[in-house]
Amino acid sequence: MKPEKKLTRRQMLRSAAQAAGAIGAAAVIGKLTALHATAEPRVWQLDPEKCVACGLCATECVLPTSAVKCVHAFDICGYCDYCTGFLEVYAQECNQAAENQLCPTNAIIRRFVHEPYFEYEIDVERCVGCGKCVEGCRAFGNASLYLQVFHDRCVNCNQCRIATVCPAMAFERVPASQPYKARKQYFTPPKPADGEAT
Amino acid sequence: MNRAIASNFQGFSRKGCRLWAVGCGRNIPQRSIFRNPTTRLQPTAYSLQPIFCVAVILALSLVLSAPAFAAPTEPPTAFEGGYVKPETIEPAGPGPLWPYVDVAVMVAFLAVGTMFLHWMRSRRAVWLLSIAALAYFGFFRHGCVCAVGAVQNIALTLGQGGEAYAVPIPVLATFAIPLVWALFAGRVFCGAVCPLGAIQDIVHLKSFRVPAWLDAGLGLFAPAVLLAAVLLAALDAMFIVCKFDPFVGFFRLSGPAAVLLAGGAVLALGVVVGRPYCRWACPYGVLLGAAGRLSRRPPLSISPTPCVTCRLCERVCPVNAIVAPTPAGPVDESARRRARRAMAVAVLSLPVLAVVGAVSGALAGPAVSRVHPAVRSAERIAADQHAAPDAISDETRAARRAKTEDQLLQRADDVRRQFVWGTAIAASLLGLAAGGKLIWLSRRRRNELYEADPARCVSCARCYTACPVQRRYEDGMALSEAMKAGKNEQDKSKTGKIDLDDRNRQCSKRHGERRVCDSVQDQGKRPCRRY
């Protein structure tokens, strides 16, 4: 004869816990499903408008050489002869000599186009993402040099290590279909705030 | 003043340096000098003067960082000589399909691992599978996104309302599938799929038995990590599980020295103590353990046929997950009274622990909130209010440039308030977890055989290698025969007529002179002896 099934207190508690767990899990998954409308994979990117080129990108990335590198938007570059993103403050000549260059790794290649234009190209292999040129170009030029996370190098950590220390909070998770925050337009300086001396 | 300097520097870039030179008191033929790299400026006073000007103004610009400083130059549109502007480099990433591939591979690993574990019952196969998982998820995919960290993505989505961040479906699947799997087949994920578990499993040589009290105490660290991870992710502070992941640096073959050293230390400990990270720090293990405990099935049956209670498995289990049989016969009355008192203390301590947790959490909230970048920035901004212009922090510089100082200070206040509530809730939940653990430990246990605790077993299958019944099966006896033999043994043990010599022979057959069965009691009469 089959023994009669008796529900012990322990079994009842276990069943109640199972039910509660199942309901809770269903609630969480339901809520997430309701929210995931735009749920495509995310990647890390930094907003060049917020970036202050503090230099932490070069040192904080988990990769031996940072995945953050300088991008040059040729469309908005002024092709300046005297490029403040290229030259040291105390540069005595405007050429590629090491003592005149702002870039510590000689990653900016300067080429003469024609009078009075010069092209500046970033050698990605040499760039370490220190942002020295970014600050120089932004201070006096068109801000056509800016930092971006290069997605062919980035290992896309779930938590970007640079993002945890970025003083400008410029790092964010962006949809993988639009992985770059490029400066596409000619840089226009914001209007001066009210009360600022003119 | 700012704009005056800015206008002075209109001609700084393309249009030559005439204005600049005038501004510095010299009208020298700058352009020709700059165009011809061979011409050197003489290092005399007149050349130093403009340089000094530039230095001062660059420094000022960096310090004041007013947007009005930027003096844009109209980008040239047409060039002579057929020059074409190069394209801006934007290298493509590995593609959005990879996360889906990872989920598919994970499901495949889970399925194969379950097969190896429950049907093939082969430690070697499970071990090889975990090596493959280490190679794929660890070294090939660099360990991101993993199920261990995915709980944070979900907390972030739920905490921030899904607008700032919506959890991608592959990440949701990475989180949910091993949990659902654990309901039916135990923590196969830990033993066969997780690269963090695999790297610890490889280095593990000998299990040093951690005292039960220490194991239980350290075991509370894992729920604390889970609660902290959920809290910090939900408030968008940071993902601590990822930031302090001890092994991901090995997978990437690079990383901060401190984290790599910590990972090395955990691995070194893992040589003699099985899977220290999994047992005492893994936040996902807490959830998997809960799922395992809820499931109706045992995570695995240590012997393919009924257990002969030889205790060999208990010694090889790296995570202390094998529960010994409780003594048969009536329970001593004083022991029962003691157990009841312990249970009463545990039940009464539950609300006390919860309240203590809530109060201490609320008190610690403002201090904890400093891990949030907005709070950190706001503190810097507040400190820089009266600082000299050349001494302000990058945070202040960024906020002043973006004109978000007030916004940030306001946000920091909100975040601090959220943290007071959040840490109070998290700490009180931790108190409840501690109380629940006390109750769990002081409950009355009844099991007749050596069983794997579903909450702690990580499905590494080491116990299979130790089990003499399993060994007999591996030695060539067909499974059906082994099961028949086991069935006989079980029948004997039920009738109390188990053949002790037979059992000892099994042990000695495998372990020679080693004293392996010293605690196996034959109805409480005599222990197994050295053979």
XYZ file of C-alpha atoms in Angstrom:
729
model
C 0.000 0.000 0.000
C 1.223 3.457 -0.785
C 1.924 5.393 2.375
C -0.309 8.405 2.825
C 1.485 11.674 2.156
C 1.723 13.843 5.214
C 2.581 17.513 4.922
C 5.067 18.370 7.640
C 5.641 21.898 8.890
C 9.053 21.929 7.264
C 7.649 20.976 3.883
C 4.994 23.631 4.184
C 7.554 26.313 5.013
C 9.694 25.216 2.101
C 6.767 25.329 -0.288
C 5.787 28.776 0.967
C 9.365 30.012 0.461
C 9.432 28.534 -3.022
C 6.195 30.263 -3.915
C 7.408 33.573 -2.509
C 10.686 33.236 -4.398
C 8.936 32.417 -7.642
C 6.553 35.365 -7.287
C 9.405 37.724 -6.410
C 11.502 36.546 -9.351
C 8.537 36.859 -11.688
C 7.911 40.398 -10.432
C 11.551 41.445 -10.975
C 11.716 39.870 -14.424
C 8.345 41.390 -15.366
C 9.478 44.830 -14.275
C 12.743 44.475 -16.161
C 10.981 43.247 -19.255
C 8.756 46.294 -19.098
C 11.830 48.520 -18.871
C 14.077 46.863 -21.397
C 12.425 48.406 -24.443
C 15.718 49.911 -25.610
C 17.812 47.127 -24.274
C 20.543 46.758 -26.802
C 24.062 46.010 -25.614
C 25.869 48.967 -24.119
C 29.431 50.098 -24.481
C 31.429 52.752 -22.661
C 32.077 56.134 -24.177
C 33.105 59.506 -22.861
C 31.406 62.753 -23.630
C 34.012 65.132 -25.081
C 31.911 68.118 -24.053
C 32.300 67.179 -20.391
C 35.913 65.999 -20.593
C 38.521 68.202 -18.920
C 41.505 66.176 -20.149
C 42.722 65.485 -16.633
C 44.998 62.688 -17.820
C 43.461 59.837 -15.810
C 42.346 58.040 -18.966
C 45.987 57.315 -19.708
C 46.651 55.761 -16.320
C 43.405 54.207 -15.074
C 42.412 51.932 -17.947
C 42.838 48.218 -17.206
C 44.710 47.778 -20.460
C 48.483 48.291 -20.497
C 47.965 51.098 -22.998
C 44.687 52.864 -22.529
C 41.775 52.202 -24.875
C 41.069 55.928 -24.701
C 42.822 57.762 -27.475
C 42.729 61.084 -29.160
C 40.458 61.528 -32.154
C 40.981 64.279 -34.666
C 37.853 65.633 -36.289
C 39.342 66.968 -39.509
C 36.013 68.528 -40.450
C 36.239 71.100 -37.714
C 40.000 71.515 -37.568
C 41.283 74.957 -38.450
C 44.473 73.512 -40.004
C 46.348 76.127 -38.001
C 50.000 76.783 -38.510
C 50.515 77.593 -34.875
C 48.588 74.685 -33.364
C 48.282 74.931 -29.602
C 47.320 71.285 -29.476
C 50.613 70.405 -31.088
C 53.124 72.865 -29.663
C 54.479 73.312 -26.202
C 53.885 76.672 -24.574
C 57.596 77.414 -24.673
C 58.127 76.046 -28.157
C 60.714 78.092 -29.943
C 59.996 76.693 -33.343
C 56.911 75.352 -34.967
C 58.136 71.901 -35.959
C 58.148 68.234 -34.982
C 61.215 68.535 -32.763
C 60.700 66.729 -29.487
C 61.315 69.775 -27.323
C 58.593 71.723 -29.139
C 55.907 69.078 -29.032
C 53.158 68.958 -26.473
C 52.548 65.292 -27.173
C 54.756 63.160 -24.904
C 54.752 60.234 -27.328
C 55.235 62.021 -30.624
C 51.817 60.813 -31.725
C 50.771 63.930 -33.626
C 52.078 64.054 -37.177
C 52.228 67.534 -38.672
C 52.090 67.837 -42.450
C 52.197 70.896 -44.648
C 49.161 71.054 -46.940
C 49.596 74.408 -48.598
C 49.933 77.941 -47.441
C 48.793 78.530 -44.711
C 47.375 75.146 -43.781
C 48.858 72.288 -41.843
C 47.289 68.912 -41.287
C 47.596 67.218 -37.918
C 47.117 63.485 -37.786
C 47.036 61.277 -34.692
C 49.153 58.159 -34.775
C 46.801 55.865 -32.871
C 49.498 53.328 -32.109
C 51.491 55.936 -30.231
C 48.670 57.842 -28.569
C 48.235 56.982 -24.892
C 45.180 59.128 -24.220
C 46.823 61.647 -21.890
C 44.745 64.500 -23.297
C 47.492 67.137 -23.319
C 46.713 68.076 -26.924
C 42.980 68.092 -26.154
C 43.375 70.804 -23.599
C 45.667 72.820 -25.841
C 43.332 72.636 -28.812
C 40.349 73.466 -26.695
C 41.941 76.491 -25.072
C 42.696 78.371 -28.275
C 41.466 76.353 -31.210
C 38.392 74.603 -32.486
C 38.530 71.682 -30.051
C 38.882 69.332 -32.979
C 41.122 67.087 -30.902
C 39.189 65.131 -28.297
C 39.374 61.849 -26.445
C 37.244 58.819 -27.249
C 37.143 55.192 -26.154
C 38.401 53.152 -29.104
C 36.128 50.153 -29.321
C 38.566 47.972 -31.217
C 40.737 48.092 -28.091
C 38.266 48.522 -25.241
C 37.445 45.219 -23.529
C 34.152 46.761 -22.414
C 34.415 46.060 -18.715
C 31.062 45.928 -17.013
C 32.354 48.782 -14.889
C 34.830 50.975 -16.708
C 37.687 51.667 -14.346
C 38.241 55.150 -15.702
C 34.553 55.966 -15.212
C 34.897 55.430 -11.467
C 37.566 58.130 -11.183
C 36.636 60.551 -13.976
C 36.395 63.970 -12.314
C 34.015 65.261 -14.966
C 31.737 62.198 -14.808
C 32.077 62.124 -18.578
C 31.849 58.356 -19.023
C 28.523 56.753 -19.763
C 27.096 53.566 -21.199
C 25.959 54.243 -24.740
C 24.066 51.968 -27.133
C 26.455 49.730 -29.060
C 24.980 50.908 -32.362
C 26.190 54.461 -31.675
C 29.449 53.864 -29.911
C 31.089 57.258 -30.557
C 30.271 60.734 -29.421
C 31.921 62.592 -32.206
C 32.233 66.336 -32.587
C 30.663 66.632 -35.997
C 30.088 70.338 -36.020
C 32.214 73.391 -36.030
C 32.870 74.333 -32.447
C 30.949 77.385 -31.315
C 31.844 78.879 -27.990
C 28.942 79.203 -25.555
C 27.619 82.672 -24.946
C 29.171 84.396 -21.951
C 27.155 84.149 -18.787
C 25.217 87.173 -17.590
C 27.257 89.640 -15.639
C 30.519 88.516 -17.175
C 32.715 91.414 -18.181
C 32.727 92.125 -21.874
C 38.628 90.805 -19.239
C 38.206 87.282 -20.514
C 36.710 88.380 -23.732
C 39.358 91.018 -24.208
C 42.044 88.395 -24.054
C 40.028 86.127 -26.241
C 39.651 88.730 -28.915
C 43.320 89.399 -28.611
C 43.867 85.783 -29.528
C 41.552 85.637 -32.454
C 44.464 85.436 -34.798
C 46.300 82.895 -32.796
C 45.917 80.016 -35.074
C 45.497 80.150 -38.778
C 45.681 83.858 -39.450
C 49.144 84.093 -38.117
C 50.437 85.602 -34.969
C 50.413 89.250 -35.807
C 47.836 90.274 -33.252
C 49.494 88.084 -30.727
C 52.847 89.629 -31.412
C 51.391 93.117 -31.198
C 49.800 92.228 -27.942
C 53.135 91.223 -26.614
C 54.820 94.403 -27.678
C 56.761 93.166 -30.696
C 55.885 93.166 -34.309
C 58.252 90.544 -35.555
C 57.871 88.483 -38.683
C 56.492 85.516 -36.832
C 54.921 83.737 -39.746
C 58.076 83.319 -41.724
C 59.844 82.004 -38.680
C 57.171 79.496 -37.995
C 56.866 78.365 -41.557
C 60.530 77.699 -41.965
C 61.611 75.105 -39.467
C 65.281 75.824 -39.994
C 65.033 79.430 -38.839
C 65.597 79.656 -35.149
C 64.332 82.360 -32.908
C 67.254 83.836 -31.038
C 67.021 83.000 -27.361
C 67.108 86.625 -26.340
C 64.804 88.896 -24.438
C 62.607 89.725 -27.357
C 61.864 86.096 -28.042
C 61.234 85.297 -24.419
C 58.706 88.067 -24.051
C 56.012 86.600 -26.284
C 56.707 83.171 -24.906
C 56.139 84.495 -21.441
C 52.895 86.047 -22.659
C 51.747 82.737 -24.108
C 52.717 80.931 -20.951
C 50.795 83.297 -18.751
C 47.733 83.222 -20.935
C 47.746 79.474 -21.443
C 48.078 79.003 -17.727
C 45.272 81.470 -17.130
C 43.110 79.734 -19.660
C 43.707 76.360 -18.121
C 42.964 77.720 -14.689
C 39.937 79.823 -15.433
C 38.771 77.487 -18.170
C 36.122 79.885 -19.339
C 34.502 78.820 -22.587
C 34.776 82.377 -23.794
C 38.503 81.767 -24.163
C 38.082 79.484 -27.090
C 38.880 81.377 -30.204
C 37.661 79.212 -33.007
C 38.960 79.523 -36.487
C 36.717 78.912 -39.437
C 37.712 75.487 -40.773
C 38.925 75.710 -44.342
C 36.510 74.167 -46.806
C 38.517 74.063 -50.011
C 42.146 73.214 -50.514
C 44.424 73.661 -53.443
C 46.308 70.798 -54.970
C 43.610 68.206 -54.556
C 44.038 67.726 -50.833
C 41.143 65.743 -49.370
C 40.361 65.846 -45.674
C 40.890 62.446 -44.102
C 38.018 60.678 -42.401
C 37.831 60.855 -38.638
C 38.876 57.495 -37.226
C 36.129 55.621 -35.370
C 37.162 51.975 -35.164
C 34.266 49.552 -34.926
C 33.888 47.419 -31.854
C 33.552 43.656 -31.775
C 29.901 43.958 -32.708
C 26.666 43.722 -30.750
C 26.200 40.002 -31.449
C 28.909 38.839 -29.067
C 26.794 39.103 -25.908
C 24.228 36.786 -27.516
C 26.978 34.376 -28.499
C 28.163 34.408 -24.899
C 24.696 33.554 -23.618
C 24.399 30.689 -26.103
C 27.816 29.365 -25.099
C 26.861 29.652 -21.440
C 23.682 27.630 -21.970
C 25.655 25.025 -23.895
C 28.216 24.800 -21.092
C 25.434 24.469 -18.526
C 23.781 21.684 -20.511
C 27.012 19.784 -21.094
C 28.060 20.351 -17.495
C 24.787 18.944 -16.236
C 25.277 15.918 -18.437
C 28.830 15.386 -17.190
C 27.761 15.875 -13.603
C 24.550 13.903 -13.360
C 24.751 11.301 -16.095
C 28.401 10.703 -16.811
C 29.290 11.410 -13.184
C 32.835 12.231 -14.194
C 34.991 14.643 -12.259
C 37.503 14.707 -15.073
C 34.888 15.731 -17.625
C 33.542 18.489 -15.375
C 37.081 19.673 -14.724
C 37.933 19.776 -18.415
C 34.724 21.656 -19.087
C 35.590 24.224 -16.454
C 39.015 24.677 -18.069
C 37.284 25.295 -21.375
C 35.023 27.812 -19.656
C 38.062 29.508 -18.158
C 39.615 29.713 -21.607
C 36.494 31.045 -23.293
C 34.774 33.280 -20.747
C 37.981 34.223 -18.999
C 40.881 34.569 -21.360
C 39.037 34.919 -24.651
C 36.103 37.111 -23.606
C 38.011 38.822 -20.777
C 35.360 37.933 -18.224
C 32.752 40.616 -19.000
C 29.768 40.560 -18.608
C 29.596 37.686 -16.157
C 26.697 36.373 -14.138
C 28.472 37.366 -10.925
C 28.491 41.030 -11.854
C 25.204 41.077 -13.745
C 23.238 41.504 -10.542
C 24.558 45.055 -10.503
C 23.256 45.814 -13.988
C 19.842 44.672 -12.833
C 20.034 46.717 -9.653
C 21.074 49.759 -11.684
C 18.134 49.310 -14.037
C 15.678 48.910 -11.183
C 17.244 51.676 -9.096
C 17.480 54.290 -11.823
C 14.115 53.650 -13.380
C 15.445 52.224 -16.599
C 15.853 55.590 -18.310
C 19.523 56.190 -17.678
C 20.295 52.543 -18.160
C 18.202 49.625 -19.344
C 19.649 46.198 -18.805
C 20.462 44.527 -22.120
C 18.646 41.257 -22.707
C 21.848 39.183 -22.906
C 22.888 40.499 -19.496
C 19.472 39.675 -18.062
C 19.775 36.176 -19.515
C 23.312 35.791 -18.153
C 21.935 36.616 -14.735
C 18.720 34.581 -14.798
C 19.614 31.349 -16.604
C 22.115 29.914 -14.082
C 19.698 30.781 -11.274
C 16.817 28.940 -12.909
C 19.225 26.126 -13.716
C 20.200 25.882 -10.049
C 16.558 25.247 -9.177
C 16.676 22.015 -11.144
C 20.245 20.796 -11.344
C 22.200 22.520 -8.572
C 25.004 25.026 -8.961
C 26.344 23.562 -12.201
C 27.285 27.111 -13.116
C 29.864 27.315 -10.301
C 31.504 24.012 -11.099
C 31.507 23.966 -14.859
C 30.939 27.442 -16.286
C 32.183 30.204 -14.011
C 35.765 31.215 -14.918
C 36.279 32.670 -11.440
C 35.454 29.286 -9.930
C 37.565 27.430 -12.477
C 40.725 29.415 -11.805
C 40.393 28.642 -8.085
C 39.578 25.010 -8.764
C 42.725 24.518 -10.822
C 45.061 25.750 -8.115
C 43.329 23.849 -5.326
C 45.501 20.955 -4.196
C 44.528 19.952 -0.695
C 41.496 20.837 1.342
C 42.338 22.280 4.689
C 39.206 22.020 6.734
C 38.109 25.439 7.917
C 36.413 25.277 11.327
C 32.653 25.427 11.000
C 32.286 28.585 13.080
C 34.875 30.420 10.988
C 33.273 29.184 7.780
C 29.853 30.368 8.901
C 31.204 33.729 10.059
C 33.156 34.397 6.883
C 30.142 33.187 4.937
C 28.323 36.326 6.055
C 30.729 38.424 4.026
C 29.199 37.212 0.762
C 25.673 38.500 1.497
C 27.288 41.734 2.696
C 29.032 42.021 -0.683
C 25.768 41.265 -2.451
C 23.854 43.902 -0.507
C 26.604 46.480 -0.967
C 26.805 45.707 -4.684
C 23.058 46.063 -5.126
C 22.927 49.246 -3.070
C 25.826 50.950 -4.827
C 24.636 49.892 -8.265
C 21.040 50.899 -7.608
C 22.189 54.370 -6.531
C 24.492 54.550 -9.573
C 27.637 54.901 -7.484
C 29.800 52.116 -8.909
C 29.963 48.387 -9.549
C 32.092 47.150 -6.676
C 31.979 43.507 -7.717
C 33.618 44.424 -11.010
C 36.013 46.969 -9.578
C 37.317 44.538 -6.948
C 37.066 41.362 -9.000
C 40.279 39.577 -7.964
C 40.770 37.426 -11.063
C 39.623 39.475 -14.005
C 43.066 41.067 -14.129
C 44.555 37.635 -14.871
C 42.044 37.130 -17.665
C 43.028 40.407 -19.276
C 46.696 39.832 -18.457
C 46.820 43.361 -17.124
C 45.337 45.434 -14.397
C 46.069 47.576 -11.362
C 48.846 46.143 -9.240
C 46.794 46.112 -6.040
C 43.995 44.073 -7.591
C 46.422 41.665 -9.249
C 48.213 41.173 -5.935
C 44.923 40.589 -4.150
C 43.987 38.050 -6.815
C 47.317 36.328 -6.356
C 46.767 36.201 -2.602
C 43.292 34.693 -3.033
C 44.724 32.086 -5.406
C 47.541 31.308 -2.972
C 44.990 30.786 -0.231
C 42.968 28.697 -2.660
C 45.749 26.112 -2.843
C 44.887 24.817 0.618
C 41.420 26.289 1.174
C 38.907 25.410 -1.482
C 37.496 28.315 -3.485
C 37.825 31.117 -0.937
C 36.236 33.692 -3.242
C 33.232 31.502 -4.063
C 32.531 30.663 -0.445
C 33.078 33.931 1.292
C 32.829 36.743 -1.208
C 30.836 35.767 -4.273
C 27.557 37.716 -4.369
C 26.089 35.488 -7.041
C 26.866 32.411 -4.971
C 24.460 33.742 -2.343
C 21.659 33.856 -4.901
C 22.595 30.494 -6.391
C 22.693 29.005 -2.909
C 19.232 30.369 -2.186
C 17.970 28.902 -5.434
C 19.617 25.597 -4.592
C 18.043 25.580 -1.162
C 14.633 26.240 -2.674
C 14.933 23.405 -5.127
C 13.291 20.115 -4.287
C 16.167 18.006 -5.474
C 19.582 17.508 -3.912
C 22.305 19.232 -5.959
C 23.954 15.924 -6.715
C 23.987 12.447 -5.293
C 27.491 11.825 -4.048
C 27.409 8.103 -4.666
C 25.675 6.701 -7.726
C 23.908 4.248 -5.486
C 22.991 4.552 -1.827
C 25.790 5.885 0.334
C 27.850 3.519 2.482
C 28.672 6.368 4.936
C 32.426 5.958 4.643
C 33.039 9.723 5.091
C 35.642 9.858 2.351
C 33.727 12.482 0.426
C 33.576 14.829 3.386
C 37.331 15.177 3.340
C 37.759 16.030 -0.295
C 34.927 18.546 -0.508
C 36.689 21.874 -1.032
C 33.805 24.002 0.215
C 32.714 22.135 3.320
C 29.386 21.363 1.692
C 28.960 17.757 2.726
C 26.708 17.305 5.708
C 27.407 14.355 7.958
C 24.590 12.058 9.050
C 23.003 12.877 12.345
C 23.411 10.211 15.043
C 20.710 7.624 14.956
C 18.589 6.823 17.948
C 16.756 9.023 20.423
C 18.211 12.442 21.130
C 19.649 13.090 24.519
C 17.250 15.184 26.599
C 19.859 17.711 27.772
C 21.136 18.123 24.217
C 17.604 18.800 23.069
C 17.152 21.412 25.778
C 20.393 23.075 24.772
C 19.360 23.092 21.127
C 16.021 24.629 21.999
C 17.693 27.363 23.984
C 20.024 28.087 21.078
C 17.060 28.313 18.748
C 15.244 30.674 21.107
C 18.308 32.933 21.282
C 18.615 32.862 17.509
C 14.955 33.752 16.957
C 15.069 36.561 19.509
C 18.289 37.933 18.057
C 16.730 38.275 14.615
C 14.815 41.544 15.245
C 17.653 42.884 17.394
C 20.168 42.314 14.604
C 17.830 43.907 12.081
C 17.354 47.030 14.213
C 21.038 47.318 15.042
C 21.771 46.983 11.334
C 19.255 49.647 10.378
C 20.531 52.160 12.923
C 24.200 51.623 12.180
C 23.467 51.691 8.456
C 21.656 55.010 8.723
C 24.532 56.453 10.751
C 27.097 55.203 8.253
C 25.085 56.422 5.258
C 26.696 59.855 4.779
C 30.187 58.380 5.047
C 29.357 55.586 2.600
C 27.827 58.071 0.168
C 31.314 59.369 -0.611
C 31.849 56.467 -2.989
C 29.304 58.168 -5.253
C 31.057 60.347 -7.829
C 28.525 63.162 -7.471
C 29.132 63.383 -3.726
C 32.888 63.253 -4.216
C 32.736 66.000 -6.801
C 30.438 68.127 -4.655
C 32.862 67.864 -1.752
C 35.719 68.984 -3.950
C 33.638 71.839 -5.318
C 32.693 72.957 -1.825
C 36.329 72.788 -0.748
C 37.416 74.773 -3.795
C 34.967 77.601 -3.201
C 37.653 79.925 -1.917
C 40.672 78.190 -3.376
C 43.221 80.017 -5.456
C 42.492 79.723 -9.182
C 45.568 77.624 -9.803
C 44.760 75.176 -6.992
C 41.285 74.028 -7.906
C 40.600 70.376 -8.554
C 39.680 68.796 -11.874
C 36.183 68.164 -10.532
C 35.623 71.867 -9.886
C 37.150 72.758 -13.222
C 34.771 70.369 -15.002
C 31.731 71.641 -13.133
C 32.639 75.288 -13.716
C 33.213 74.673 -17.371
C 29.878 72.907 -17.767
C 28.202 75.349 -15.355
C 26.802 72.481 -13.301
C 28.142 73.427 -9.877
C 24.772 74.124 -8.258
C 23.216 71.148 -9.984
C 25.966 68.895 -8.647
C 25.710 70.219 -5.102
C 21.951 69.640 -5.198
C 22.383 66.150 -6.611
C 24.949 65.311 -3.948
C 22.441 66.277 -1.258
C 19.850 63.981 -2.829
C 22.350 61.164 -3.104
C 23.359 61.551 0.543
C 19.737 61.292 1.585
C 19.246 58.225 -0.597
C 22.320 56.686 0.955
C 21.045 57.135 4.496
C 17.950 55.137 3.571
C 19.786 52.705 1.350
C 22.515 51.763 3.816
C 19.925 51.491 6.597
C 17.873 49.027 4.559
C 20.904 47.110 3.343
C 22.438 46.839 6.803
C 19.170 45.756 8.345
C 18.829 43.091 5.646
C 22.340 41.984 6.502
C 21.254 41.759 10.131
C 18.311 39.626 9.060
C 20.660 37.436 7.033
C 22.893 36.963 10.069
C 19.886 36.148 12.252
C 18.515 33.790 9.637
C 21.847 32.054 9.489
C 21.828 31.590 13.277
C 18.344 30.092 13.076
C 19.399 27.877 10.210
C 22.423 26.626 12.096
C 20.455 25.877 15.249
C 17.616 24.044 13.559
C 17.191 20.322 14.074
C 18.845 18.390 11.314
C 17.933 14.907 10.260
C 19.808 13.132 7.580
C 20.870 9.529 7.476
C 23.594 9.658 4.869
C 26.327 11.985 3.707
C 24.570 14.591 1.637
C 25.633 17.651 -0.298
C 24.233 20.872 1.074
C 22.371 22.408 -1.891
C 23.293 25.918 -0.799
C 27.023 25.326 -0.556
C 27.798 22.582 -3.080
C 29.507 24.075 -6.137
C 29.185 20.967 -8.294
C 32.913 20.457 -8.705
C 32.392 16.665 -8.550
C 35.448 16.073 -6.353
C 33.327 13.888 -4.081
C 32.780 11.487 -6.973
C 36.476 10.720 -7.054
C 36.471 9.894 -3.366
C 33.334 7.779 -3.262
C 34.172 4.046 -3.196
C 30.808 3.165 -4.676
C 31.474 5.493 -7.557
C 34.936 4.025 -7.867
C 33.517 0.550 -8.169
C 31.316 1.797 -10.917
C 34.247 3.442 -12.647
C 36.324 0.260 -12.275
C 34.126 -1.372 -14.817
C 31.056 -2.576 -13.027
C 28.005 -1.658 -14.991
C 25.893 1.024 -13.462
C 22.946 -1.299 -13.127
C 25.072 -3.819 -11.232
C 26.502 -1.093 -9.050
C 23.042 0.108 -8.313
C 21.965 -3.399 -7.475
C 24.899 -3.789 -5.121
C 24.129 -0.453 -3.582
C 20.505 -1.376 -3.215
C 21.523 -4.478 -1.323
C 23.723 -2.421 0.922
C 20.946 0.004 1.547
C 18.613 -2.805 2.426
C 21.198 -4.171 4.821
C 21.708 -0.813 6.464
C 17.982 -0.493 6.900
C 17.782 -3.784 8.631
C 20.856 -2.948 10.660
C 22.844 -5.848 9.282
C 25.395 -4.054 7.208
C 28.527 -6.065 6.640
C 31.237 -4.080 8.340
C 34.072 -6.158 6.935
C 32.721 -5.617 3.489
C 32.630 -1.908 4.010
C 36.111 -1.799 5.428
C 37.375 -3.798 2.536
C 36.051 -1.165 0.221
C 37.880 1.523 2.082
C 41.111 -0.339 2.382
C 40.960 -1.325 -1.224
C 41.252 2.270 -2.154
C 43.353 3.692 0.578
C 45.664 0.936 1.742
C 47.066 1.642 5.163
C 45.453 5.000 5.586
C 42.998 5.235 8.371
C 40.017 6.444 6.486
C 36.958 5.272 8.281
C 37.687 6.109 11.859
C 34.408 7.764 12.583
C 32.097 5.423 10.802
C 30.124 3.838 13.554
C 28.542 0.492 13.196
C 25.417 1.215 15.131
C 27.604 3.068 17.585
C 29.622 0.013 18.480
C 33.009 0.003 16.890
C 34.848 2.226 14.476
C 36.585 1.025 11.391
C 40.184 0.153 12.084
C 43.391 0.563 10.309
C 43.818 -2.269 7.848
